[in-house]
Amino acid sequence: MQLPKFVLADNSEFPEDIFIIHLDFPRFIINLKDDEVEFLEDLEGEDETELESEMEHLITLAGEFYDKEMEGYEE
């Protein structure tokens, strides 16, 4: 099965929160309410500088994904 790079999620226990889940490495969840990032795997041993740069890029892509999804709901 091929998975999308990002998925959008919400949860009735957190009615004010919207989550974007990144399903490629490094897997993580962003809470758009406060921009908190939670990694879903151990990143110990990864190059910290490279990971930081990649995360900046992925967070930008996540924001673009969210904007595109919201445009689809408005139409």
PDB file with one MODEL, atoms N, CA, C and O in Angstrom:
MODEL        1
ATOM      1  N   MET A   1       0.845  -1.174   0.000  1.00  0.00           N
ATOM      2  CA  MET A   1       0.000   0.000   0.000  1.00  0.00           C
ATOM      3  C   MET A   1       0.890   1.237   0.000  1.00  0.00           C
ATOM      4  O   MET A   1       1.864   1.321   0.749  1.00  0.00           O
ATOM      5  N   GLN A   2       0.548   2.164  -0.829  1.00  0.00           N
ATOM      6  CA  GLN A   2       1.268   3.429  -0.865  1.00  0.00           C
ATOM      7  C   GLN A   2       0.541   4.424   0.032  1.00  0.00           C
ATOM      8  O   GLN A   2      -0.670   4.612  -0.092  1.00  0.00           O
ATOM      9  N   LEU A   3       1.273   5.051   0.925  1.00  0.00           N
ATOM     10  CA  LEU A   3       0.691   6.023   1.849  1.00  0.00           C
ATOM     11  C   LEU A   3       1.000   7.447   1.408  1.00  0.00           C
ATOM     12  O   LEU A   3       2.033   7.692   0.784  1.00  0.00           O
ATOM     13  N   PRO A   4       0.116   8.386   1.727  1.00  0.00           N
ATOM     14  CA  PRO A   4       0.425   9.790   1.427  1.00  0.00           C
ATOM     15  C   PRO A   4       1.538  10.279   2.356  1.00  0.00           C
ATOM     16  O   PRO A   4       1.794   9.688   3.405  1.00  0.00           O
ATOM     17  N   LYS A   5       2.175  11.342   1.959  1.00  0.00           N
ATOM     18  CA  LYS A   5       3.237  11.910   2.786  1.00  0.00           C
ATOM     19  C   LYS A   5       2.666  12.540   4.051  1.00  0.00           C
ATOM     20  O   LYS A   5       3.249  12.410   5.127  1.00  0.00           O
ATOM     21  N   PHE A   6       1.530  13.222   3.926  1.00  0.00           N
ATOM     22  CA  PHE A   6       0.881  13.882   5.056  1.00  0.00           C
ATOM     23  C   PHE A   6      -0.576  13.460   5.133  1.00  0.00           C
ATOM     24  O   PHE A   6      -1.204  13.180   4.112  1.00  0.00           O
ATOM     25  N   VAL A   7      -1.112  13.417   6.347  1.00  0.00           N
ATOM     26  CA  VAL A   7      -2.549  13.267   6.551  1.00  0.00           C
ATOM     27  C   VAL A   7      -2.987  14.296   7.585  1.00  0.00           C
ATOM     28  O   VAL A   7      -2.211  14.717   8.443  1.00  0.00           O
ATOM     29  N   LEU A   8      -4.241  14.684   7.480  1.00  0.00           N
ATOM     30  CA  LEU A   8      -4.843  15.657   8.382  1.00  0.00           C
ATOM     31  C   LEU A   8      -5.698  14.893   9.384  1.00  0.00           C
ATOM     32  O   LEU A   8      -6.397  13.952   9.010  1.00  0.00           O
ATOM     33  N   ALA A   9      -5.652  15.290  10.659  1.00  0.00           N
ATOM     34  CA  ALA A   9      -6.415  14.570  11.680  1.00  0.00           C
ATOM     35  C   ALA A   9      -6.969  15.537  12.715  1.00  0.00           C
ATOM     36  O   ALA A   9      -6.422  16.613  12.959  1.00  0.00           O
ATOM     37  N   ASP A  10      -8.083  15.109  13.316  1.00  0.00           N
ATOM     38  CA  ASP A  10      -8.624  15.816  14.464  1.00  0.00           C
ATOM     39  C   ASP A  10      -9.115  14.760  15.445  1.00  0.00           C
ATOM     40  O   ASP A  10      -9.118  13.570  15.131  1.00  0.00           O
ATOM     41  N   ASN A  11      -9.529  15.190  16.627  1.00  0.00           N
ATOM     42  CA  ASN A  11      -9.957  14.267  17.661  1.00  0.00           C
ATOM     43  C   ASN A  11     -10.945  14.990  18.556  1.00  0.00           C
ATOM     44  O   ASN A  11     -10.700  16.123  18.970  1.00  0.00           O
ATOM     45  N   SER A  12     -12.067  14.338  18.856  1.00  0.00           N
ATOM     46  CA  SER A  12     -13.101  14.992  19.656  1.00  0.00           C
ATOM     47  C   SER A  12     -12.645  15.289  21.082  1.00  0.00           C
ATOM     48  O   SER A  12     -13.235  16.138  21.750  1.00  0.00           O
ATOM     49  N   GLU A  13     -11.604  14.603  21.559  1.00  0.00           N
ATOM     50  CA  GLU A  13     -11.067  14.894  22.891  1.00  0.00           C
ATOM     51  C   GLU A  13     -10.262  16.195  22.910  1.00  0.00           C
ATOM     52  O   GLU A  13     -10.019  16.769  23.971  1.00  0.00           O
ATOM     53  N   PHE A  14      -9.857  16.650  21.736  1.00  0.00           N
ATOM     54  CA  PHE A  14      -9.093  17.887  21.590  1.00  0.00           C
ATOM     55  C   PHE A  14      -9.793  18.750  20.542  1.00  0.00           C
ATOM     56  O   PHE A  14      -9.263  18.921  19.445  1.00  0.00           O
ATOM     57  N   PRO A  15     -10.964  19.296  20.849  1.00  0.00           N
ATOM     58  CA  PRO A  15     -11.781  19.958  19.829  1.00  0.00           C
ATOM     59  C   PRO A  15     -11.145  21.199  19.201  1.00  0.00           C
ATOM     60  O   PRO A  15     -11.541  21.593  18.104  1.00  0.00           O
ATOM     61  N   GLU A  16     -10.191  21.812  19.852  1.00  0.00           N
ATOM     62  CA  GLU A  16      -9.559  23.021  19.318  1.00  0.00           C
ATOM     63  C   GLU A  16      -8.309  22.717  18.497  1.00  0.00           C
ATOM     64  O   GLU A  16      -7.726  23.621  17.899  1.00  0.00           O
ATOM     65  N   ASP A  17      -7.894  21.455  18.465  1.00  0.00           N
ATOM     66  CA  ASP A  17      -6.622  21.082  17.843  1.00  0.00           C
ATOM     67  C   ASP A  17      -6.844  20.458  16.468  1.00  0.00           C
ATOM     68  O   ASP A  17      -7.832  19.761  16.234  1.00  0.00           O
ATOM     69  N   ILE A  18      -5.903  20.727  15.566  1.00  0.00           N
ATOM     70  CA  ILE A  18      -5.838  20.083  14.265  1.00  0.00           C
ATOM     71  C   ILE A  18      -4.412  19.560  14.131  1.00  0.00           C
ATOM     72  O   ILE A  18      -3.446  20.264  14.423  1.00  0.00           O
ATOM     73  N   PHE A  19      -4.302  18.314  13.683  1.00  0.00           N
ATOM     74  CA  PHE A  19      -3.004  17.668  13.592  1.00  0.00           C
ATOM     75  C   PHE A  19      -2.667  17.354  12.145  1.00  0.00           C
ATOM     76  O   PHE A  19      -3.542  17.006  11.352  1.00  0.00           O
ATOM     77  N   ILE A  20      -1.391  17.479  11.809  1.00  0.00           N
ATOM     78  CA  ILE A  20      -0.868  16.986  10.548  1.00  0.00           C
ATOM     79  C   ILE A  20       0.121  15.887  10.908  1.00  0.00           C
ATOM     80  O   ILE A  20       1.023  16.083  11.723  1.00  0.00           O
ATOM     81  N   ILE A  21      -0.066  14.725  10.285  1.00  0.00           N
ATOM     82  CA  ILE A  21       0.798  13.584  10.547  1.00  0.00           C
ATOM     83  C   ILE A  21       1.664  13.353   9.322  1.00  0.00           C
ATOM     84  O   ILE A  21       1.156  13.223   8.208  1.00  0.00           O
ATOM     85  N   HIS A  22       2.975  13.301   9.531  1.00  0.00           N
ATOM     86  CA  HIS A  22       3.929  13.031   8.458  1.00  0.00           C
ATOM     87  C   HIS A  22       4.274  11.550   8.514  1.00  0.00           C
ATOM     88  O   HIS A  22       4.745  11.063   9.542  1.00  0.00           O
ATOM     89  N   LEU A  23       4.043  10.824   7.413  1.00  0.00           N
ATOM     90  CA  LEU A  23       4.175   9.373   7.416  1.00  0.00           C
ATOM     91  C   LEU A  23       5.483   8.850   6.839  1.00  0.00           C
ATOM     92  O   LEU A  23       5.727   7.645   6.891  1.00  0.00           O
ATOM     93  N   ASP A  24       6.327   9.711   6.295  1.00  0.00           N
ATOM     94  CA  ASP A  24       7.655   9.311   5.840  1.00  0.00           C
ATOM     95  C   ASP A  24       8.647   9.564   6.971  1.00  0.00           C
ATOM     96  O   ASP A  24       8.301  10.177   7.981  1.00  0.00           O
ATOM     97  N   PHE A  25       9.889   9.087   6.797  1.00  0.00           N
ATOM     98  CA  PHE A  25      10.920   9.361   7.800  1.00  0.00           C
ATOM     99  C   PHE A  25      11.326  10.816   7.728  1.00  0.00           C
ATOM    100  O   PHE A  25      11.526  11.329   6.627  1.00  0.00           O
ATOM    101  N   PRO A  26      11.455  11.487   8.822  1.00  0.00           N
ATOM    102  CA  PRO A  26      11.116  11.076  10.181  1.00  0.00           C
ATOM    103  C   PRO A  26       9.615  11.268  10.433  1.00  0.00           C
ATOM    104  O   PRO A  26       9.063  12.333  10.155  1.00  0.00           O
ATOM    105  N   ARG A  27       8.975  10.243  10.956  1.00  0.00           N
ATOM    106  CA  ARG A  27       7.533  10.321  11.210  1.00  0.00           C
ATOM    107  C   ARG A  27       7.282  11.209  12.423  1.00  0.00           C
ATOM    108  O   ARG A  27       7.944  11.081  13.453  1.00  0.00           O
ATOM    109  N   PHE A  28       6.302  12.121  12.279  1.00  0.00           N
ATOM    110  CA  PHE A  28       5.986  13.041  13.369  1.00  0.00           C
ATOM    111  C   PHE A  28       4.565  13.559  13.230  1.00  0.00           C
ATOM    112  O   PHE A  28       3.929  13.412  12.186  1.00  0.00           O
ATOM    113  N   ILE A  29       4.087  14.164  14.299  1.00  0.00           N
ATOM    114  CA  ILE A  29       2.781  14.811  14.324  1.00  0.00           C
ATOM    115  C   ILE A  29       2.998  16.266  14.713  1.00  0.00           C
ATOM    116  O   ILE A  29       3.734  16.555  15.657  1.00  0.00           O
ATOM    117  N   ILE A  30       2.364  17.178  13.994  1.00  0.00           N
ATOM    118  CA  ILE A  30       2.380  18.600  14.338  1.00  0.00           C
ATOM    119  C   ILE A  30       0.980  18.974  14.807  1.00  0.00           C
ATOM    120  O   ILE A  30      -0.007  18.684  14.130  1.00  0.00           O
ATOM    121  N   ASN A  31       0.900  19.611  15.955  1.00  0.00           N
ATOM    122  CA  ASN A  31      -0.363  20.168  16.427  1.00  0.00           C
ATOM    123  C   ASN A  31      -0.388  21.618  15.943  1.00  0.00           C
ATOM    124  O   ASN A  31       0.398  22.443  16.408  1.00  0.00           O
ATOM    125  N   LEU A  32      -1.274  21.921  15.026  1.00  0.00           N
ATOM    126  CA  LEU A  32      -1.306  23.271  14.446  1.00  0.00           C
ATOM    127  C   LEU A  32      -1.770  24.327  15.442  1.00  0.00           C
ATOM    128  O   LEU A  32      -1.546  25.518  15.229  1.00  0.00           O
ATOM    129  N   LYS A  33      -2.405  23.908  16.513  1.00  0.00           N
ATOM    130  CA  LYS A  33      -2.851  24.862  17.522  1.00  0.00           C
ATOM    131  C   LYS A  33      -1.664  25.601  18.140  1.00  0.00           C
ATOM    132  O   LYS A  33      -1.717  26.813  18.350  1.00  0.00           O
ATOM    133  N   ASP A  34      -0.591  24.856  18.429  1.00  0.00           N
ATOM    134  CA  ASP A  34       0.566  25.466  19.095  1.00  0.00           C
ATOM    135  C   ASP A  34       1.902  25.134  18.411  1.00  0.00           C
ATOM    136  O   ASP A  34       2.967  25.434  18.949  1.00  0.00           O
ATOM    137  N   ASP A  35       1.840  24.518  17.233  1.00  0.00           N
ATOM    138  CA  ASP A  35       3.023  24.128  16.453  1.00  0.00           C
ATOM    139  C   ASP A  35       3.945  23.152  17.190  1.00  0.00           C
ATOM    140  O   ASP A  35       5.130  23.056  16.870  1.00  0.00           O
ATOM    141  N   GLU A  36       3.408  22.436  18.165  1.00  0.00           N
ATOM    142  CA  GLU A  36       4.192  21.436  18.874  1.00  0.00           C
ATOM    143  C   GLU A  36       4.407  20.236  17.957  1.00  0.00           C
ATOM    144  O   GLU A  36       3.489  19.805  17.259  1.00  0.00           O
ATOM    145  N   VAL A  37       5.631  19.701  17.964  1.00  0.00           N
ATOM    146  CA  VAL A  37       5.984  18.547  17.138  1.00  0.00           C
ATOM    147  C   VAL A  37       6.306  17.377  18.057  1.00  0.00           C
ATOM    148  O   VAL A  37       7.055  17.513  19.024  1.00  0.00           O
ATOM    149  N   GLU A  38       5.722  16.220  17.735  1.00  0.00           N
ATOM    150  CA  GLU A  38       5.978  14.989  18.478  1.00  0.00           C
ATOM    151  C   GLU A  38       6.480  13.944  17.485  1.00  0.00           C
ATOM    152  O   GLU A  38       5.776  13.586  16.541  1.00  0.00           O
ATOM    153  N   PHE A  39       7.708  13.457  17.706  1.00  0.00           N
ATOM    154  CA  PHE A  39       8.272  12.437  16.832  1.00  0.00           C
ATOM    155  C   PHE A  39       7.715  11.075  17.204  1.00  0.00           C
ATOM    156  O   PHE A  39       7.490  10.791  18.380  1.00  0.00           O
ATOM    157  N   LEU A  40       7.492  10.231  16.202  1.00  0.00           N
ATOM    158  CA  LEU A  40       6.917   8.917  16.419  1.00  0.00           C
ATOM    159  C   LEU A  40       7.968   7.814  16.413  1.00  0.00           C
ATOM    160  O   LEU A  40       7.627   6.634  16.490  1.00  0.00           O
ATOM    161  N   GLU A  41       9.233   8.182  16.324  1.00  0.00           N
ATOM    162  CA  GLU A  41      10.312   7.201  16.333  1.00  0.00           C
ATOM    163  C   GLU A  41      11.546   7.810  16.977  1.00  0.00           C
ATOM    164  O   GLU A  41      11.661   9.029  17.109  1.00  0.00           O
ATOM    165  N   ASP A  42      12.450   6.955  17.367  1.00  0.00           N
ATOM    166  CA  ASP A  42      13.688   7.386  18.007  1.00  0.00           C
ATOM    167  C   ASP A  42      14.640   7.926  16.947  1.00  0.00           C
ATOM    168  O   ASP A  42      14.949   7.237  15.975  1.00  0.00           O
ATOM    169  N   LEU A  43      15.097   9.148  17.133  1.00  0.00           N
ATOM    170  CA  LEU A  43      16.004   9.777  16.166  1.00  0.00           C
ATOM    171  C   LEU A  43      17.429   9.846  16.686  1.00  0.00           C
ATOM    172  O   LEU A  43      18.265  10.555  16.126  1.00  0.00           O
ATOM    173  N   GLU A  44      17.703   9.121  17.740  1.00  0.00           N
ATOM    174  CA  GLU A  44      19.046   9.094  18.320  1.00  0.00           C
ATOM    175  C   GLU A  44      20.033   8.584  17.281  1.00  0.00           C
ATOM    176  O   GLU A  44      19.773   7.593  16.599  1.00  0.00           O
ATOM    177  N   GLY A  45      21.151   9.257  17.167  1.00  0.00           N
ATOM    178  CA  GLY A  45      22.166   8.872  16.208  1.00  0.00           C
ATOM    179  C   GLY A  45      22.046   9.587  14.877  1.00  0.00           C
ATOM    180  O   GLY A  45      22.947   9.482  14.044  1.00  0.00           O
ATOM    181  N   GLU A  46      20.960  10.311  14.653  1.00  0.00           N
ATOM    182  CA  GLU A  46      20.803  11.072  13.412  1.00  0.00           C
ATOM    183  C   GLU A  46      21.632  12.349  13.486  1.00  0.00           C
ATOM    184  O   GLU A  46      21.849  12.894  14.568  1.00  0.00           O
ATOM    185  N   ASP A  47      22.088  12.816  12.347  1.00  0.00           N
ATOM    186  CA  ASP A  47      22.837  14.071  12.266  1.00  0.00           C
ATOM    187  C   ASP A  47      21.901  15.211  12.638  1.00  0.00           C
ATOM    188  O   ASP A  47      20.943  15.500  11.921  1.00  0.00           O
ATOM    189  N   GLU A  48      22.188  15.857  13.768  1.00  0.00           N
ATOM    190  CA  GLU A  48      21.287  16.877  14.308  1.00  0.00           C
ATOM    191  C   GLU A  48      21.122  18.068  13.364  1.00  0.00           C
ATOM    192  O   GLU A  48      20.009  18.570  13.203  1.00  0.00           O
ATOM    193  N   THR A  49      22.190  18.521  12.748  1.00  0.00           N
ATOM    194  CA  THR A  49      22.121  19.669  11.847  1.00  0.00           C
ATOM    195  C   THR A  49      21.288  19.335  10.609  1.00  0.00           C
ATOM    196  O   THR A  49      20.455  20.131  10.175  1.00  0.00           O
ATOM    197  N   GLU A  50      21.523  18.156  10.053  1.00  0.00           N
ATOM    198  CA  GLU A  50      20.772  17.732   8.874  1.00  0.00           C
ATOM    199  C   GLU A  50      19.294  17.544   9.216  1.00  0.00           C
ATOM    200  O   GLU A  50      18.417  17.929   8.442  1.00  0.00           O
ATOM    201  N   LEU A  51      19.027  16.955  10.372  1.00  0.00           N
ATOM    202  CA  LEU A  51      17.647  16.731  10.798  1.00  0.00           C
ATOM    203  C   LEU A  51      16.920  18.055  11.009  1.00  0.00           C
ATOM    204  O   LEU A  51      15.760  18.198  10.622  1.00  0.00           O
ATOM    205  N   GLU A  52      17.593  19.014  11.616  1.00  0.00           N
ATOM    206  CA  GLU A  52      16.983  20.328  11.853  1.00  0.00           C
ATOM    207  C   GLU A  52      16.625  21.006  10.532  1.00  0.00           C
ATOM    208  O   GLU A  52      15.543  21.577  10.391  1.00  0.00           O
ATOM    209  N   SER A  53      17.531  20.940   9.578  1.00  0.00           N
ATOM    210  CA  SER A  53      17.272  21.533   8.260  1.00  0.00           C
ATOM    211  C   SER A  53      16.116  20.825   7.570  1.00  0.00           C
ATOM    212  O   SER A  53      15.243  21.475   6.994  1.00  0.00           O
ATOM    213  N   GLU A  54      16.104  19.493   7.625  1.00  0.00           N
ATOM    214  CA  GLU A  54      15.020  18.724   7.010  1.00  0.00           C
ATOM    215  C   GLU A  54      13.683  19.025   7.677  1.00  0.00           C
ATOM    216  O   GLU A  54      12.661  19.121   6.998  1.00  0.00           O
ATOM    217  N   MET A  55      13.680  19.175   8.996  1.00  0.00           N
ATOM    218  CA  MET A  55      12.441  19.462   9.715  1.00  0.00           C
ATOM    219  C   MET A  55      11.876  20.824   9.326  1.00  0.00           C
ATOM    220  O   MET A  55      10.663  20.964   9.172  1.00  0.00           O
ATOM    221  N   GLU A  56      12.728  21.820   9.167  1.00  0.00           N
ATOM    222  CA  GLU A  56      12.259  23.132   8.720  1.00  0.00           C
ATOM    223  C   GLU A  56      11.544  22.995   7.379  1.00  0.00           C
ATOM    224  O   GLU A  56      10.475  23.569   7.173  1.00  0.00           O
ATOM    225  N   HIS A  57      12.138  22.240   6.483  1.00  0.00           N
ATOM    226  CA  HIS A  57      11.552  22.023   5.153  1.00  0.00           C
ATOM    227  C   HIS A  57      10.228  21.259   5.268  1.00  0.00           C
ATOM    228  O   HIS A  57       9.240  21.632   4.636  1.00  0.00           O
ATOM    229  N   LEU A  58      10.208  20.198   6.070  1.00  0.00           N
ATOM    230  CA  LEU A  58       8.998  19.386   6.211  1.00  0.00           C
ATOM    231  C   LEU A  58       7.862  20.160   6.872  1.00  0.00           C
ATOM    232  O   LEU A  58       6.700  19.978   6.509  1.00  0.00           O
ATOM    233  N   ILE A  59       8.178  21.006   7.819  1.00  0.00           N
ATOM    234  CA  ILE A  59       7.143  21.817   8.470  1.00  0.00           C
ATOM    235  C   ILE A  59       6.547  22.808   7.472  1.00  0.00           C
ATOM    236  O   ILE A  59       5.341  23.056   7.487  1.00  0.00           O
ATOM    237  N   THR A  60       7.383  23.370   6.613  1.00  0.00           N
ATOM    238  CA  THR A  60       6.887  24.239   5.550  1.00  0.00           C
ATOM    239  C   THR A  60       5.963  23.466   4.611  1.00  0.00           C
ATOM    240  O   THR A  60       4.894  23.955   4.245  1.00  0.00           O
ATOM    241  N   LEU A  61       6.376  22.258   4.223  1.00  0.00           N
ATOM    242  CA  LEU A  61       5.541  21.429   3.365  1.00  0.00           C
ATOM    243  C   LEU A  61       4.230  21.054   4.054  1.00  0.00           C
ATOM    244  O   LEU A  61       3.183  20.997   3.409  1.00  0.00           O
ATOM    245  N   ALA A  62       4.283  20.803   5.349  1.00  0.00           N
ATOM    246  CA  ALA A  62       3.068  20.474   6.107  1.00  0.00           C
ATOM    247  C   ALA A  62       2.092  21.646   6.089  1.00  0.00           C
ATOM    248  O   ALA A  62       0.886  21.454   5.932  1.00  0.00           O
ATOM    249  N   GLY A  63       2.615  22.853   6.249  1.00  0.00           N
ATOM    250  CA  GLY A  63       1.760  24.041   6.187  1.00  0.00           C
ATOM    251  C   GLY A  63       1.135  24.210   4.821  1.00  0.00           C
ATOM    252  O   GLY A  63      -0.040  24.562   4.716  1.00  0.00           O
ATOM    253  N   GLU A  64       1.904  23.963   3.769  1.00  0.00           N
ATOM    254  CA  GLU A  64       1.379  24.052   2.408  1.00  0.00           C
ATOM    255  C   GLU A  64       0.307  22.984   2.179  1.00  0.00           C
ATOM    256  O   GLU A  64      -0.711  23.247   1.540  1.00  0.00           O
ATOM    257  N   PHE A  65       0.543  21.776   2.706  1.00  0.00           N
ATOM    258  CA  PHE A  65      -0.439  20.706   2.614  1.00  0.00           C
ATOM    259  C   PHE A  65      -1.745  21.128   3.286  1.00  0.00           C
ATOM    260  O   PHE A  65      -2.823  20.946   2.720  1.00  0.00           O
ATOM    261  N   TYR A  66      -1.649  21.681   4.473  1.00  0.00           N
ATOM    262  CA  TYR A  66      -2.843  22.119   5.210  1.00  0.00           C
ATOM    263  C   TYR A  66      -3.610  23.176   4.417  1.00  0.00           C
ATOM    264  O   TYR A  66      -4.828  23.083   4.267  1.00  0.00           O
ATOM    265  N   ASP A  67      -2.895  24.177   3.911  1.00  0.00           N
ATOM    266  CA  ASP A  67      -3.541  25.238   3.129  1.00  0.00           C
ATOM    267  C   ASP A  67      -4.265  24.662   1.915  1.00  0.00           C
ATOM    268  O   ASP A  67      -5.390  25.063   1.615  1.00  0.00           O
ATOM    269  N   LYS A  68      -3.630  23.727   1.219  1.00  0.00           N
ATOM    270  CA  LYS A  68      -4.244  23.112   0.039  1.00  0.00           C
ATOM    271  C   LYS A  68      -5.490  22.319   0.440  1.00  0.00           C
ATOM    272  O   LYS A  68      -6.509  22.386  -0.247  1.00  0.00           O
ATOM    273  N   GLU A  69      -5.419  21.583   1.524  1.00  0.00           N
ATOM    274  CA  GLU A  69      -6.571  20.823   1.993  1.00  0.00           C
ATOM    275  C   GLU A  69      -7.729  21.748   2.352  1.00  0.00           C
ATOM    276  O   GLU A  69      -8.880  21.450   2.035  1.00  0.00           O
ATOM    277  N   MET A  70      -7.437  22.854   3.004  1.00  0.00           N
ATOM    278  CA  MET A  70      -8.491  23.791   3.398  1.00  0.00           C
ATOM    279  C   MET A  70      -9.126  24.440   2.178  1.00  0.00           C
ATOM    280  O   MET A  70     -10.331  24.694   2.170  1.00  0.00           O
ATOM    281  N   GLU A  71      -8.333  24.712   1.149  1.00  0.00           N
ATOM    282  CA  GLU A  71      -8.884  25.255  -0.097  1.00  0.00           C
ATOM    283  C   GLU A  71      -9.875  24.271  -0.699  1.00  0.00           C
ATOM    284  O   GLU A  71     -10.905  24.677  -1.238  1.00  0.00           O
ATOM    285  N   GLY A  72      -9.570  22.972  -0.610  1.00  0.00           N
ATOM    286  CA  GLY A  72     -10.471  21.947  -1.129  1.00  0.00           C
ATOM    287  C   GLY A  72     -11.796  21.914  -0.386  1.00  0.00           C
ATOM    288  O   GLY A  72     -12.838  21.677  -0.995  1.00  0.00           O
ATOM    289  N   TYR A  73     -11.772  22.149   0.922  1.00  0.00           N
ATOM    290  CA  TYR A  73     -12.999  22.167   1.701  1.00  0.00           C
ATOM    291  C   TYR A  73     -13.857  23.394   1.397  1.00  0.00           C
ATOM    292  O   TYR A  73     -15.084  23.333   1.472  1.00  0.00           O
ATOM    293  N   GLU A  74     -13.204  24.515   1.053  1.00  0.00           N
ATOM    294  CA  GLU A  74     -13.928  25.742   0.771  1.00  0.00           C
ATOM    295  C   GLU A  74     -14.678  25.671  -0.554  1.00  0.00           C
ATOM    296  O   GLU A  74     -15.688  26.350  -0.735  1.00  0.00           O
ATOM    297  N   GLU A  75     -14.187  24.853  -1.479  1.00  0.00           N
ATOM    298  CA  GLU A  75     -14.807  24.771  -2.817  1.00  0.00           C
ATOM    299  C   GLU A  75     -16.014  23.942  -2.824  1.00  0.00           C
ATOM    300  O   GLU A  75     -16.644  23.777  -3.869  1.00  0.00           O
TER     301      GLU A  75
ENDMDL
END
